[in-house]
């Protein structure tokens, strides 16, 4: 889709200017907002079962899929310390993407996709919550990525896609009212920037 290609280039060019102090502050705000959303998801579940504990905000059974940032993406890796035994990162082999466990001491390697780093291990997991970066995200939960379609394919192959909570993150400068969408494109459950948190 030609429009998507043009938009990708536009947002990639825009990212080259994101090296100032405000960019760092915006990044920290997005990390904080994302943490709050993940916590709120767990609270909703606890409220339904009428079990609420201040000491157990996060459902310990949830695995959270994060990502290793590249090319100016929001750096959300600080969240990994919040889930020391439940954090996971995408691993790409050829045309396939899957998630493996990630810890502070995980050995990393370059993937076959651009400059993306991934864990060397093969301890596969299936996250309940996935944080997904976007070149741009829309108010309707649409996402513009790099165009490889890894996240779209991963989500489409899961039997119960509704059980996977998809959280999209981008800088508000990259936020769009509208983005072109094709039938195979995923729809996010949450859109988070440094200025807004939208539940779709």
CSV table of C-alpha atoms in Angstrom, one decimal:
chain,number,residue,atom,x,y,z
A,1,UNK,CA,0.0,0.0,0.0
A,2,UNK,CA,1.7,3.2,-1.3
A,3,UNK,CA,0.2,5.5,1.4
A,4,UNK,CA,1.6,3.3,4.2
A,5,UNK,CA,5.1,3.4,2.6
A,6,UNK,CA,4.9,7.2,2.5
A,7,UNK,CA,3.7,7.4,6.1
A,8,UNK,CA,6.5,5.1,7.3
A,9,UNK,CA,9.1,7.2,5.7
A,10,UNK,CA,7.6,10.4,7.1
A,11,UNK,CA,7.6,9.0,10.7
A,12,UNK,CA,11.1,7.6,10.4
A,13,UNK,CA,12.4,10.9,9.2
A,14,UNK,CA,10.6,12.6,12.1
A,15,UNK,CA,12.2,10.3,14.6
A,16,UNK,CA,15.7,11.5,13.7
A,17,UNK,CA,15.0,14.7,15.6
A,18,UNK,CA,14.1,12.9,18.8
A,19,UNK,CA,17.3,13.4,20.7
A,20,UNK,CA,16.5,16.1,23.1
A,21,UNK,CA,15.7,16.2,26.9
A,22,UNK,CA,11.9,16.4,26.3
A,23,UNK,CA,12.1,13.1,24.3
A,24,UNK,CA,13.6,11.4,27.3
A,25,UNK,CA,10.9,12.8,29.6
A,26,UNK,CA,8.2,11.7,27.2
A,27,UNK,CA,9.6,8.2,27.1
A,28,UNK,CA,9.5,8.0,30.9
A,29,UNK,CA,5.9,9.1,30.9
A,30,UNK,CA,5.0,6.4,28.4
A,31,UNK,CA,6.7,3.8,30.6
A,32,UNK,CA,4.7,5.0,33.6
A,33,UNK,CA,1.4,5.1,31.7
A,34,UNK,CA,2.0,1.6,30.4
A,35,UNK,CA,2.8,0.3,33.9
A,36,UNK,CA,-0.5,1.8,35.1
A,37,UNK,CA,-2.5,0.1,32.4
A,38,UNK,CA,-1.0,-3.3,33.1
A,39,UNK,CA,-1.8,-2.8,36.7
A,40,UNK,CA,-5.3,-1.7,36.0
A,41,UNK,CA,-5.9,-4.8,33.8
A,42,UNK,CA,-5.0,-7.0,36.8
A,43,UNK,CA,-7.2,-4.9,39.1
A,44,UNK,CA,-10.2,-5.4,36.8
A,45,UNK,CA,-9.8,-9.1,36.9
A,46,UNK,CA,-9.5,-9.1,40.7
A,47,UNK,CA,-12.6,-6.9,41.1
A,48,UNK,CA,-14.6,-9.4,39.1
A,49,UNK,CA,-13.6,-12.2,41.4
A,50,UNK,CA,-13.9,-9.9,44.5
A,51,UNK,CA,-10.3,-10.6,45.5
A,52,UNK,CA,-8.4,-7.4,45.8
A,53,UNK,CA,-5.0,-7.2,47.6
A,54,UNK,CA,-2.8,-4.2,47.7
A,55,UNK,CA,0.2,-6.4,47.8
A,56,UNK,CA,-0.9,-8.3,44.7
A,57,UNK,CA,-1.7,-5.7,42.1
A,58,UNK,CA,-0.3,-7.8,39.2
A,59,UNK,CA,-1.7,-11.2,38.5
A,60,UNK,CA,1.4,-13.4,39.0
A,61,UNK,CA,0.3,-15.8,36.3
A,62,UNK,CA,0.4,-13.2,33.5
A,63,UNK,CA,3.4,-13.1,31.2
A,64,UNK,CA,4.1,-9.7,29.7
A,65,UNK,CA,5.5,-9.5,26.2
A,66,UNK,CA,7.9,-6.5,25.8
A,67,UNK,CA,10.2,-5.6,23.0
A,68,UNK,CA,13.8,-4.4,22.4
A,69,UNK,CA,13.6,-0.9,21.0
A,70,UNK,CA,15.2,0.1,17.7
A,71,UNK,CA,15.2,3.1,15.4
A,72,UNK,CA,13.8,5.6,17.8
A,73,UNK,CA,11.0,3.4,19.3
A,74,UNK,CA,9.8,4.0,22.8
A,75,UNK,CA,12.1,2.3,25.2
A,76,UNK,CA,9.9,0.3,27.6
A,77,UNK,CA,12.6,-2.2,28.8
A,78,UNK,CA,12.5,-0.6,32.3
A,79,UNK,CA,9.3,-2.6,32.7
A,80,UNK,CA,11.2,-5.8,32.6
A,81,UNK,CA,12.3,-5.3,36.2
A,82,UNK,CA,8.7,-5.2,37.2
A,83,UNK,CA,8.2,-8.8,35.9
A,84,UNK,CA,11.5,-10.5,36.8
A,85,UNK,CA,10.1,-14.0,36.1
A,86,UNK,CA,7.3,-13.1,33.6
A,87,UNK,CA,8.9,-10.9,31.0
A,88,UNK,CA,9.3,-12.0,27.5
A,89,UNK,CA,10.7,-10.7,24.2
A,90,UNK,CA,10.0,-11.5,20.6
A,91,UNK,CA,12.3,-13.8,18.8
A,92,UNK,CA,12.4,-13.8,15.0
A,93,UNK,CA,13.6,-16.6,12.8
A,94,UNK,CA,13.1,-16.2,9.1
A,95,UNK,CA,9.4,-15.2,8.7
A,96,UNK,CA,8.3,-16.5,12.1
A,97,UNK,CA,8.1,-14.6,15.4
A,98,UNK,CA,7.5,-16.1,18.8
A,99,UNK,CA,8.2,-15.1,22.4
A,100,UNK,CA,10.9,-16.3,24.7
A,101,UNK,CA,11.6,-15.6,28.4
A,102,UNK,CA,13.8,-12.6,29.2
A,103,UNK,CA,15.7,-11.7,32.3
A,104,UNK,CA,18.3,-9.2,33.3
A,105,UNK,CA,21.1,-11.7,32.6
A,106,UNK,CA,19.7,-13.0,29.3
A,107,UNK,CA,22.3,-13.2,26.6
A,108,UNK,CA,21.2,-11.3,23.5
A,109,UNK,CA,21.9,-11.8,19.8
A,110,UNK,CA,21.0,-9.9,16.6
A,111,UNK,CA,17.8,-11.1,14.9
A,112,UNK,CA,17.4,-11.5,11.2
A,113,UNK,CA,15.2,-8.4,11.1
A,114,UNK,CA,17.0,-5.1,10.9
A,115,UNK,CA,18.8,-4.1,14.2
A,116,UNK,CA,16.4,-5.9,16.5
A,117,UNK,CA,18.1,-7.7,19.4
A,118,UNK,CA,16.6,-10.9,20.9
A,119,UNK,CA,17.4,-13.4,23.6
A,120,UNK,CA,19.6,-16.4,22.6
A,121,UNK,CA,17.5,-18.8,24.6
A,122,UNK,CA,14.6,-20.9,23.3
A,123,UNK,CA,12.4,-20.9,26.4
A,124,UNK,CA,9.1,-20.2,24.5
A,125,UNK,CA,6.2,-18.6,26.3
A,126,UNK,CA,2.9,-17.1,25.2
A,127,UNK,CA,2.3,-13.7,26.8
A,128,UNK,CA,-1.1,-12.7,28.1
A,129,UNK,CA,-0.3,-9.0,27.6
A,130,UNK,CA,1.8,-7.7,24.7
A,131,UNK,CA,3.3,-4.2,24.5
A,132,UNK,CA,3.7,-3.3,20.8
A,133,UNK,CA,5.6,-0.4,19.3
A,134,UNK,CA,4.3,1.7,16.5
A,135,UNK,CA,5.7,4.2,14.1
A,136,UNK,CA,2.3,5.7,14.6
A,137,UNK,CA,-0.9,4.7,16.3
A,138,UNK,CA,-4.4,6.0,15.8
A,139,UNK,CA,-7.3,6.9,18.0
A,140,UNK,CA,-9.1,3.8,16.7
A,141,UNK,CA,-6.4,1.4,17.8
A,142,UNK,CA,-4.8,1.1,14.4
A,143,UNK,CA,-1.0,0.7,14.0
A,144,UNK,CA,1.6,1.6,11.5
A,145,UNK,CA,4.7,-0.6,11.9
A,146,UNK,CA,7.8,-1.2,9.8
A,147,UNK,CA,5.7,-3.3,7.4
A,148,UNK,CA,7.1,-6.8,8.0
A,149,UNK,CA,3.8,-7.9,9.7
A,150,UNK,CA,5.3,-10.0,12.5
A,151,UNK,CA,2.9,-8.9,15.1
A,152,UNK,CA,-0.1,-9.2,12.8
A,153,UNK,CA,0.8,-12.8,11.9
A,154,UNK,CA,1.6,-13.7,15.5
A,155,UNK,CA,-1.8,-12.5,16.8
A,156,UNK,CA,-3.7,-14.0,13.9
A,157,UNK,CA,-2.4,-17.5,14.5
A,158,UNK,CA,-3.5,-17.5,18.2
A,159,UNK,CA,-6.7,-19.5,18.7
A,160,UNK,CA,-8.1,-17.1,21.3
A,161,UNK,CA,-6.9,-13.7,20.2
A,162,UNK,CA,-9.3,-11.9,22.5
A,163,UNK,CA,-7.3,-13.4,25.5
A,164,UNK,CA,-4.2,-11.5,24.4
A,165,UNK,CA,-4.3,-7.9,25.5
A,166,UNK,CA,-2.5,-5.7,23.0
A,167,UNK,CA,-1.0,-2.4,24.2
A,168,UNK,CA,0.4,-0.1,21.6
A,169,UNK,CA,2.9,2.6,22.5
A,170,UNK,CA,4.3,5.6,20.6
A,171,UNK,CA,5.3,9.2,21.2
A,172,UNK,CA,2.4,11.6,21.0
A,173,UNK,CA,4.2,13.5,18.2
A,174,UNK,CA,3.6,10.3,16.2
A,175,UNK,CA,0.0,9.9,17.2
A,176,UNK,CA,-2.6,10.0,14.3
A,177,UNK,CA,-6.3,10.6,14.1
A,178,UNK,CA,-6.5,8.2,11.2
A,179,UNK,CA,-4.2,5.5,9.7
A,180,UNK,CA,-4.8,3.3,6.6
A,181,UNK,CA,-5.8,-0.2,7.6
A,182,UNK,CA,-5.9,-3.5,5.7
A,183,UNK,CA,-8.0,-6.6,6.6
A,184,UNK,CA,-5.0,-8.4,8.1
A,185,UNK,CA,-3.9,-5.5,10.4
A,186,UNK,CA,-4.4,-6.0,14.1
A,187,UNK,CA,-6.5,-3.7,16.3
A,188,UNK,CA,-5.0,-2.7,19.6
A,189,UNK,CA,-6.8,-2.8,22.9
A,190,UNK,CA,-5.0,0.2,24.3
A,191,UNK,CA,-3.1,3.1,22.8
A,192,UNK,CA,-0.6,4.8,25.0
A,193,UNK,CA,1.4,8.0,24.4
A,194,UNK,CA,3.0,10.5,26.7
A,195,UNK,CA,-0.3,12.5,26.6
A,196,UNK,CA,-3.1,10.0,26.3
A,197,UNK,CA,-4.2,6.5,27.4
A,198,UNK,CA,-7.0,5.2,25.2
A,199,UNK,CA,-8.9,2.0,25.8
A,200,UNK,CA,-10.4,0.8,22.5
